[in-house]
């Protein structure tokens, strides 16, 4: 799995969600994105679903899928690598 993709995801998440106090270097590949980790919420999850569609051509048919996919940068990168259009 490409570390370039992981870096790209970190930058996109920061930009897309306006995380002004966070840098890509501060997000570990296996940090949880929601809850105690980066602290994202359900609105942020919707933004990530839109980002997957817009930037990678991946549509999530089942929003419950998002919970597993958006666990961490590692899980997002693995899902994108496996499903990229």
PDB file of C-alpha atoms in Angstrom, residues 3 13 19 21-22 34-36 39 50-51 53 56-57 66 68 71 78 83 85:
ATOM      1  CA  UNK A   3       2.525   5.764   1.666  1.00  0.00           C
ATOM      2  CA  UNK A  13      -8.879  15.231   5.187  1.00  0.00           C
ATOM      3  CA  UNK A  19      -8.805  20.975  10.518  1.00  0.00           C
ATOM      4  CA  UNK A  21      -4.927  22.968  14.127  1.00  0.00           C
ATOM      5  CA  UNK A  22      -3.777  19.623  12.685  1.00  0.00           C
ATOM      6  CA  UNK A  34     -13.347   9.370  15.043  1.00  0.00           C
ATOM      7  CA  UNK A  35     -13.881   9.546  18.798  1.00  0.00           C
ATOM      8  CA  UNK A  36     -10.680   9.732  20.831  1.00  0.00           C
ATOM      9  CA  UNK A  39     -12.292  13.552  16.872  1.00  0.00           C
ATOM     10  CA  UNK A  50     -18.266  12.810  -0.785  1.00  0.00           C
ATOM     11  CA  UNK A  51     -14.454  12.990  -1.016  1.00  0.00           C
ATOM     12  CA  UNK A  53     -16.741   9.750  -4.672  1.00  0.00           C
ATOM     13  CA  UNK A  56     -11.449   8.452  -6.220  1.00  0.00           C
ATOM     14  CA  UNK A  57     -14.687   7.526  -8.011  1.00  0.00           C
ATOM     15  CA  UNK A  66     -18.051   3.959   6.182  1.00  0.00           C
ATOM     16  CA  UNK A  68     -15.049   0.432   9.036  1.00  0.00           C
ATOM     17  CA  UNK A  71     -11.413   3.824  11.092  1.00  0.00           C
ATOM     18  CA  UNK A  78      -6.526  -0.053   1.848  1.00  0.00           C
ATOM     19  CA  UNK A  83     -11.779  -0.194  -4.989  1.00  0.00           C
ATOM     20  CA  UNK A  85     -12.191   3.184 -10.274  1.00  0.00           C
TER      21      UNK A  85
END
